[in-house]
Amino acid sequence: MRLVHLDLKGAAPRVSYLEQVFPLLSQLGANGILIEYEDMFPFKGELEILKAPYAYSEEDIERIQQLAELHNLEVVPLVQTFGHVEFILKHEKYQHLREVERFPNSFNPHVPDTLALLKSILSQVIEKHRRSTWIHIGADEVFHLGEGMDSKNWMSRNKGDTGTMYLKHIKEVLGFIATQYRGLRALMWDDMLRKISVGALRGERMGMAAVAPEPGVSAAPVHMATPGRRRALCLAGAHAWPCGDTEVRGGGTPTLPGARTAPPAVAREAMAWLAPLHRYDHYSVLCELLPVGIPSLAICLQTLVNGGFMDETKRKVLDTLGFQSMQLEQSTCEGRGAFPGAEIYHMVEQVNGHLKESILKALEEESAIKGWFSPYHRKRQFGNPRNMESFGSKVLKLHEDWESFIRDLRAHLERVYFPDTVEEWMEENVNPYLDQLRDLVRDYR
């Protein structure tokens, strides 16, 4: 399985954009979509508080699955069950479930309400994905585990450590899934397991087998991932094995990193994971937009399909994306591009490459501005028209050009994203520089 991870905790695209992207992902070699809904899922009842203002509707969730099925993409929903639960624990209603009261990152596994809440969340998500044969329970980066008073008391009473405490909670989650949804296979990240001794993991074998839907099958040993990489761990039946270690993460600019290809299949199956990163956690800034990450994603998918980045791989990517050439070392693509969101790709490139530079150059290198239109002059509305006119037309033209460009960019972004994402991206990437120019033009006028 070659899964593309749609992490919707930031920059969740409209379903109309996914309609354009899913056939492209399938064409490039993906056969599955790992969807981490977070607050974009249409939670109901007591869980409705978790929904974002622009959360998908139930009809949207059904449409996403129909689109995936149409393009031979298996949908794997991801529900975080231990760490990365800021979207839940930021709410006062659930604050008592935090491992450490000050931090909303991770669940306290000793409060009965924690498992009860997780059962409700898992049930709502699974019920809306009855076609899916997999569920991903996350369970990575459980920050501050063991630092809460309940955990310290538990470790003292049971002569245990954070590893045994972690496994106990995971087994409870898997036990619920195995009991309520027989035949549904579970996935989880393995970074926390890498911190647990081999002896402790072996000691939990029977526990792992007990929650499996295949009775009487003992668990396979857990193969640890290469340090520094995060893998998905498959828990299919009572067998556990690593599922590949391909990870792609980009910054705010269009990037074309070399792919780390997945190893040969271990045990029965192998999975490769590709993630165009939107946001590191619920509180962080946006990293990159999906259209900006598509060239990188395309390269990595084709590298997985072909077992390496060779001429054939490059040709397929260029033909599919509509580029004439690409330079991986410079992270650049030449040509107009013919993939969904290509306009955004190029316009973000313009913003990252020229907006800041052109504005700072105009404001800082223009001697007439520095000498005759300083913050002192602007504050007191005092200046010599002769000197002001020497830079006025140039500044006004620069302002007009960028405002026109940004209006066009905003229009393209609004076709792909909801208003909150567009505003956030503008505030982070455009306004810090364009506002300086806007203020200068306002004072000049």
Coordinates of C-alpha atoms in Angstrom, one line a residue:
M1 CA 0.0 0.0 0.0
R2 CA 1.2 3.5 -0.9
L3 CA -0.7 5.9 1.3
V4 CA -0.8 9.7 1.0
H5 CA -1.5 11.2 4.4
L6 CA -4.0 14.1 4.3
D7 CA -3.4 15.7 7.7
L8 CA -6.4 18.0 7.9
K9 CA -5.3 19.8 11.1
G10 CA -4.3 22.7 8.8
A11 CA -5.3 23.8 5.3
A12 CA -8.0 21.2 4.8
P13 CA -9.0 21.5 1.1
R14 CA -12.5 21.7 -0.2
V15 CA -14.0 18.4 -1.4
S16 CA -14.2 20.0 -4.9
Y17 CA -10.4 20.2 -4.9
L18 CA -10.0 16.6 -3.7
E19 CA -12.2 15.7 -6.7
Q20 CA -9.4 17.0 -8.9
V21 CA -6.5 15.6 -6.8
F22 CA -7.6 12.0 -6.2
P23 CA -7.3 11.0 -9.9
L24 CA -3.9 12.6 -10.0
L25 CA -2.7 10.7 -6.9
S26 CA -4.0 7.4 -8.4
Q27 CA -2.2 8.1 -11.7
L28 CA 1.1 8.8 -9.8
G29 CA 0.9 5.4 -8.0
A30 CA -1.0 6.0 -4.7
N31 CA -3.5 3.3 -3.8
G32 CA -4.7 4.7 -0.5
I33 CA -5.5 7.9 1.4
L34 CA -4.7 8.2 5.1
I35 CA -7.1 10.8 6.4
E36 CA -6.4 12.5 9.7
Y37 CA -9.6 14.5 10.1
E38 CA -8.9 16.0 13.5
D39 CA -11.5 18.9 13.9
M40 CA -12.7 18.6 10.3
F41 CA -14.9 15.6 11.1
P42 CA -18.6 16.2 11.5
F43 CA -18.8 15.1 15.2
K44 CA -22.3 14.9 16.6
G45 CA -23.9 15.0 20.0
E46 CA -21.6 15.7 23.0
L47 CA -18.6 15.7 20.6
E48 CA -20.0 18.5 18.4
I49 CA -17.8 21.0 20.4
L50 CA -14.7 19.4 18.6
K51 CA -15.9 20.6 15.1
A52 CA -14.0 23.4 13.3
P53 CA -16.2 26.2 11.9
Y54 CA -15.7 24.8 8.4
A55 CA -15.7 21.1 9.2
Y56 CA -16.8 18.7 6.5
S57 CA -20.4 17.6 6.5
E58 CA -21.6 14.0 6.6
E59 CA -22.3 14.3 2.9
D60 CA -18.7 15.5 2.4
I61 CA -17.3 12.4 4.2
E62 CA -19.4 10.2 2.0
R63 CA -18.4 12.0 -1.1
I64 CA -14.7 11.8 -0.2
Q65 CA -15.1 8.0 0.1
Q66 CA -17.0 7.7 -3.2
L67 CA -14.2 9.7 -5.0
A68 CA -11.6 7.5 -3.4
E69 CA -13.4 4.4 -4.5
L70 CA -13.8 5.7 -8.0
H71 CA -10.0 6.1 -8.3
N72 CA -9.1 2.9 -6.5
L73 CA -7.8 4.6 -3.4
E74 CA -8.5 2.8 -0.1
V75 CA -9.5 5.2 2.7
V76 CA -7.8 4.7 6.0
P77 CA -9.2 7.1 8.7
L78 CA -6.7 8.2 11.4
V79 CA -7.9 9.0 15.0
Q80 CA -5.3 10.1 17.4
T81 CA -5.7 8.1 20.7
F82 CA -2.9 9.3 23.0
G83 CA -0.8 12.2 21.8
H84 CA -1.5 15.0 19.3
V85 CA -5.0 15.6 20.8
E86 CA -4.7 19.4 21.2
F87 CA -7.9 19.8 19.2
I88 CA -9.7 17.9 22.0
L89 CA -7.9 19.0 25.1
K90 CA -7.8 22.7 24.3
H91 CA -11.5 22.7 25.3
E92 CA -12.3 23.4 28.9
K93 CA -14.8 20.6 28.8
Y94 CA -12.0 18.1 28.4
Q95 CA -9.2 19.8 30.3
H96 CA -9.5 17.3 33.1
L97 CA -8.3 14.6 30.7
R98 CA -4.8 16.1 30.2
E99 CA -1.7 14.2 31.3
V100 CA -0.2 17.5 32.6
E101 CA -2.8 20.1 33.4
R102 CA -0.8 23.0 31.7
F103 CA -0.4 21.2 28.4
P104 CA -3.1 20.1 26.0
N105 CA -0.9 17.6 24.1
S106 CA -1.6 14.2 25.6
F107 CA -4.3 12.2 27.4
N108 CA -4.1 11.1 31.0
P109 CA -4.6 7.3 30.5
H110 CA -5.7 6.8 34.1
V111 CA -8.9 8.8 34.0
P112 CA -11.8 6.5 33.0
D113 CA -13.3 9.3 31.0
T114 CA -10.3 9.2 28.6
L115 CA -11.1 5.8 27.2
A116 CA -14.9 6.5 27.3
L117 CA -14.2 9.6 25.2
L118 CA -12.0 7.7 22.8
K119 CA -14.6 5.0 22.3
S120 CA -17.1 7.7 21.3
I121 CA -14.7 9.4 18.9
L122 CA -13.6 6.1 17.3
S123 CA -17.2 4.9 17.0
Q124 CA -18.4 8.0 15.2
V125 CA -15.4 8.0 12.8
I126 CA -15.6 4.2 12.1
E127 CA -19.3 4.3 11.6
K128 CA -18.8 6.8 8.8
H129 CA -16.1 4.6 7.2
R130 CA -17.7 1.2 7.0
R131 CA -16.0 0.5 3.7
S132 CA -12.6 0.8 5.3
T133 CA -10.7 -2.3 6.4
W134 CA -8.1 -0.3 8.3
I135 CA -8.2 2.2 11.2
H136 CA -5.1 4.2 12.2
I137 CA -4.9 5.0 15.9
G138 CA -1.9 7.4 15.7
A139 CA -0.3 7.0 19.2
D140 CA 2.8 8.9 18.3
E141 CA 4.7 11.7 20.2
V142 CA 2.9 11.3 23.5
F143 CA 4.7 14.3 25.0
H144 CA 4.9 14.5 28.9
L145 CA 3.7 10.9 29.4
G146 CA 4.6 9.9 33.0
E147 CA 4.9 13.5 34.2
G148 CA 1.4 13.8 35.6
M149 CA 0.7 12.9 39.2
D150 CA -1.7 10.1 38.3
S151 CA 1.0 8.5 36.1
K152 CA 3.7 8.9 38.8
N153 CA 1.4 7.2 41.3
W154 CA 0.5 4.4 38.9
M155 CA 4.2 3.7 38.1
S156 CA 5.0 3.7 41.8
R157 CA 2.2 1.3 42.7
N158 CA 2.8 -1.1 39.8
K159 CA 6.6 -0.9 39.7
G160 CA 6.2 0.1 36.1
D161 CA 7.6 2.6 33.7
T162 CA 6.2 4.9 30.9
G163 CA 6.6 2.0 28.4
T164 CA 4.3 -0.4 30.2
M165 CA 1.9 2.4 30.9
Y166 CA 1.9 3.3 27.2
L167 CA 1.2 -0.3 26.1
K168 CA -1.5 -0.7 28.7
H169 CA -3.5 2.2 27.2
I170 CA -2.9 1.1 23.6
K171 CA -4.1 -2.4 24.4
E172 CA -7.3 -1.0 25.8
V173 CA -7.9 1.0 22.6
L174 CA -7.1 -2.0 20.4
G175 CA -9.3 -4.2 22.6
F176 CA -12.2 -1.9 22.0
I177 CA -11.7 -1.9 18.2
A178 CA -11.2 -5.7 18.1
T179 CA -14.3 -6.3 20.2
Q180 CA -16.6 -3.8 18.5
Y181 CA -15.4 -4.0 14.9
R182 CA -14.2 -7.5 14.3
G183 CA -12.0 -7.8 11.2
L184 CA -11.0 -4.1 11.2
R185 CA -7.2 -3.9 11.1
A186 CA -5.3 -1.3 13.1
L187 CA -2.3 0.8 12.3
M188 CA -0.2 2.9 14.6
W189 CA 3.0 4.9 14.5
D190 CA 6.0 3.2 16.1
D191 CA 8.1 6.0 17.5
M192 CA 6.9 5.5 21.1
L193 CA 7.4 1.7 20.8
R194 CA 11.1 2.4 19.9
K195 CA 11.6 3.7 23.4
I196 CA 10.3 0.5 25.0
S197 CA 12.7 -2.4 25.7
V198 CA 12.5 -5.5 23.6
G199 CA 11.8 -7.5 26.8
A200 CA 8.8 -5.3 27.7
L201 CA 7.4 -5.7 24.1
R202 CA 7.8 -9.4 24.2
G203 CA 6.1 -9.5 27.6
E204 CA 3.0 -7.9 25.9
R205 CA 2.7 -10.5 23.2
M206 CA -0.2 -12.4 24.7
G207 CA -1.9 -9.1 25.4
M208 CA -1.5 -8.2 21.8
A209 CA -2.9 -11.6 20.7
A210 CA -5.8 -11.3 23.0
V211 CA -7.1 -8.2 21.3
A212 CA -6.7 -9.7 17.8
P213 CA -9.7 -10.9 15.8
E214 CA -7.8 -14.1 15.0
P215 CA -7.9 -16.2 18.2
G216 CA -5.0 -18.5 18.9
V217 CA -2.4 -16.7 16.8
S218 CA 0.6 -15.4 18.7
A219 CA 2.0 -12.0 17.8
A220 CA 5.0 -11.7 15.5
P221 CA 7.9 -9.8 17.0
V222 CA 7.9 -6.1 16.6
H223 CA 10.7 -5.0 14.3
M224 CA 12.1 -1.7 15.3
A225 CA 12.4 1.1 12.7
T226 CA 15.6 2.8 11.7
P227 CA 16.4 5.5 14.4
G228 CA 15.3 9.0 13.2
R229 CA 12.5 7.8 11.0
R230 CA 8.9 7.2 11.9
R231 CA 7.1 4.1 10.5
A232 CA 3.6 2.9 10.6
L233 CA 3.1 -0.3 12.5
C234 CA 0.5 -2.7 11.2
L235 CA -1.5 -4.6 13.7
A236 CA -3.3 -7.0 11.4
G237 CA -4.8 -10.0 13.3
A238 CA -2.2 -10.7 15.9
H239 CA 0.7 -9.9 13.7
A240 CA 2.7 -6.7 14.1
W241 CA 5.3 -5.5 11.7
P242 CA 6.8 -2.2 10.3
C243 CA 5.0 -0.9 7.2
G244 CA 7.6 1.2 5.5
D245 CA 9.5 4.4 6.4
T246 CA 8.9 6.9 3.6
E247 CA 8.4 10.3 4.9
V248 CA 8.2 13.6 3.0
R249 CA 8.0 16.9 4.8
G250 CA 8.3 20.3 3.1
G251 CA 8.6 23.9 4.2
G252 CA 6.6 26.9 3.1
T253 CA 8.4 27.1 -0.3
P254 CA 7.9 24.7 -3.2
T255 CA 10.4 21.9 -2.5
L256 CA 11.5 18.7 -4.3
P257 CA 13.3 16.6 -1.7
G258 CA 14.7 13.2 -2.7
A259 CA 12.4 10.4 -1.6
R260 CA 13.4 7.8 1.0
T261 CA 12.0 4.6 -0.6
A262 CA 10.2 1.9 1.4
P263 CA 12.1 -1.3 2.1
P264 CA 11.0 -4.6 0.6
A265 CA 7.8 -6.0 2.2
V266 CA 8.3 -7.3 5.7
A267 CA 6.2 -10.3 6.7
R268 CA 3.0 -10.2 4.6
E269 CA 2.6 -6.5 3.7
A270 CA 4.4 -3.3 3.4
M271 CA 3.2 0.3 3.5
A272 CA 4.8 3.5 2.4
W273 CA 3.8 6.8 3.9
L274 CA 3.9 10.1 2.1
A275 CA 2.8 13.3 3.9
P276 CA 2.7 16.8 2.4
L277 CA 2.9 18.5 5.7
H278 CA 0.3 21.2 6.5
R279 CA 0.9 21.9 10.2
Y280 CA 3.1 20.2 12.8
D281 CA 0.5 20.4 15.5
H282 CA -2.9 22.1 16.2
Y283 CA -1.2 25.2 17.5
S284 CA 1.6 25.7 15.0
V285 CA 1.6 27.9 11.9
L286 CA 0.9 26.4 8.5
C287 CA 3.8 24.7 6.8
E288 CA 2.9 24.3 3.2
L289 CA -0.2 24.2 1.0
L290 CA -1.2 21.0 -0.8
P291 CA -0.8 22.4 -4.3
V292 CA 2.7 23.6 -3.4
G293 CA 3.7 20.1 -2.3
I294 CA 2.3 18.2 -5.3
P295 CA 5.5 18.2 -7.4
S296 CA 7.4 16.8 -4.4
L297 CA 4.7 14.2 -3.7
A298 CA 4.6 13.2 -7.4
I299 CA 8.4 12.5 -7.4
C300 CA 8.2 10.5 -4.2
L301 CA 5.2 8.4 -5.3
Q302 CA 6.8 7.6 -8.6
T303 CA 10.1 6.8 -6.9
L304 CA 8.2 4.2 -4.8
V305 CA 6.5 2.7 -7.8
N306 CA 9.8 2.4 -9.8
G307 CA 12.1 1.5 -6.9
G308 CA 14.3 4.6 -7.4
F309 CA 14.4 8.0 -9.0
M310 CA 15.5 7.2 -12.6
D311 CA 14.9 8.8 -16.0
E312 CA 11.6 6.9 -16.4
T313 CA 10.4 8.3 -13.1
K314 CA 11.3 11.8 -14.0
R315 CA 9.6 11.6 -17.4
K316 CA 6.4 10.3 -15.9
V317 CA 6.3 13.1 -13.3
L318 CA 7.0 15.8 -15.9
D319 CA 4.4 14.5 -18.3
T320 CA 1.8 14.1 -15.6
L321 CA 2.3 17.5 -14.0
G322 CA 2.8 19.4 -17.3
F323 CA 6.4 20.7 -16.6
Q324 CA 9.2 20.9 -19.1
S325 CA 12.0 20.2 -16.6
M326 CA 12.8 20.1 -12.9
Q327 CA 16.0 20.7 -10.9
L328 CA 15.8 18.7 -7.6
E329 CA 19.0 20.4 -6.2
Q330 CA 17.4 23.9 -6.7
S331 CA 13.9 22.7 -5.8
T332 CA 12.5 24.2 -9.0
C333 CA 10.2 23.2 -11.8
E334 CA 10.2 24.9 -15.2
G335 CA 7.0 25.2 -17.3
R336 CA 3.4 26.2 -16.6
G337 CA 2.2 23.0 -15.0
A338 CA -1.1 21.3 -15.7
F339 CA -2.0 19.8 -12.3
P340 CA -4.8 21.0 -10.0
G341 CA -3.5 24.0 -8.2
A342 CA -0.6 24.7 -10.5
E343 CA -1.5 28.4 -10.5
I344 CA -1.1 28.4 -6.7
Y345 CA 2.2 26.6 -6.9
H346 CA 3.6 29.3 -9.2
M347 CA 2.1 32.2 -7.3
V348 CA 3.4 31.0 -3.9
E349 CA 6.7 30.7 -5.6
Q350 CA 6.4 34.4 -6.6
V351 CA 5.4 35.4 -3.0
N352 CA 8.3 33.5 -1.5
G353 CA 10.8 34.7 -4.0
H354 CA 10.0 38.3 -4.7
L355 CA 7.4 39.9 -2.4
K356 CA 9.6 40.5 0.7
E357 CA 12.6 41.3 -1.4
S358 CA 10.9 43.9 -3.7
I359 CA 9.2 45.7 -0.8
L360 CA 12.2 45.9 1.5
K361 CA 14.3 47.1 -1.4
A362 CA 11.9 49.9 -2.2
L363 CA 11.5 51.0 1.4
E364 CA 15.1 50.6 2.6
E365 CA 17.2 51.5 -0.5
E366 CA 15.3 54.5 -1.7
S367 CA 17.3 57.4 -0.4
A368 CA 14.4 59.9 -0.7
I369 CA 12.2 57.7 1.6
K370 CA 15.0 57.4 4.1
G371 CA 15.9 61.1 4.0
W372 CA 12.6 62.9 3.4
F373 CA 9.8 60.4 4.3
S374 CA 11.0 58.8 7.5
P375 CA 8.7 57.5 10.3
Y376 CA 9.2 61.0 11.9
H377 CA 7.9 62.8 8.8
R378 CA 5.0 60.3 8.4
K379 CA 3.9 60.6 12.0
R380 CA 3.8 64.4 11.8
Q381 CA 2.5 64.6 8.2
F382 CA 5.4 66.8 7.2
G383 CA 7.3 66.5 4.0
N384 CA 8.6 68.3 0.9
P385 CA 6.5 67.4 -2.2
R386 CA 9.5 67.8 -4.4
N387 CA 11.4 65.0 -2.7
M388 CA 8.2 62.9 -2.2
E389 CA 7.4 63.0 -5.9
S390 CA 10.8 61.5 -6.7
F391 CA 9.8 58.1 -5.3
G392 CA 6.0 58.4 -5.4
S393 CA 5.2 56.9 -8.8
K394 CA 7.6 54.0 -8.3
V395 CA 6.1 53.1 -4.9
L396 CA 2.5 53.5 -6.1
K397 CA 3.2 51.2 -9.1
L398 CA 4.8 48.6 -6.9
H399 CA 1.8 48.7 -4.5
E400 CA -0.7 48.5 -7.4
D401 CA 1.1 45.5 -8.9
W402 CA 1.3 43.5 -5.7
E403 CA -2.3 44.3 -4.7
S404 CA -3.5 43.0 -8.1
F405 CA -1.3 39.9 -7.8
I406 CA -2.6 39.1 -4.3
R407 CA -6.2 39.6 -5.4
D408 CA -5.6 37.0 -8.1
L409 CA -3.9 34.6 -5.6
R410 CA -6.7 35.0 -3.1
A411 CA -9.2 34.1 -5.7
H412 CA -7.3 30.9 -6.6
L413 CA -6.9 30.0 -2.9
E414 CA -10.6 30.5 -2.2
R415 CA -11.4 27.9 -4.8
V416 CA -9.3 25.3 -2.9
Y417 CA -9.5 26.4 0.7
F418 CA -12.0 27.7 3.3
P419 CA -11.9 31.3 4.3
D420 CA -10.0 30.7 7.6
T421 CA -7.1 29.0 5.8
V422 CA -6.9 31.7 3.2
E423 CA -6.8 34.5 5.9
E424 CA -4.2 32.6 8.0
W425 CA -1.9 32.1 5.0
M426 CA -2.2 35.7 4.0
E427 CA -1.5 36.9 7.5
E428 CA 1.6 34.6 7.8
N429 CA 3.1 35.0 4.3
V430 CA 1.8 38.3 2.7
N431 CA 0.7 40.8 5.2
P432 CA 3.9 41.2 7.2
Y433 CA 5.5 42.7 4.1
L434 CA 2.6 44.1 2.1
D435 CA 1.2 45.9 5.1
Q436 CA 4.5 47.9 5.3
L437 CA 4.0 49.0 1.7
R438 CA 0.3 49.7 2.3
D439 CA 1.1 51.9 5.3
L440 CA 3.7 53.9 3.3
V441 CA 1.3 54.5 0.4
R442 CA -1.5 55.5 2.9
D443 CA 0.8 58.1 4.5
Y444 CA 2.2 59.3 1.1
R445 CA -1.4 59.9 -0.2

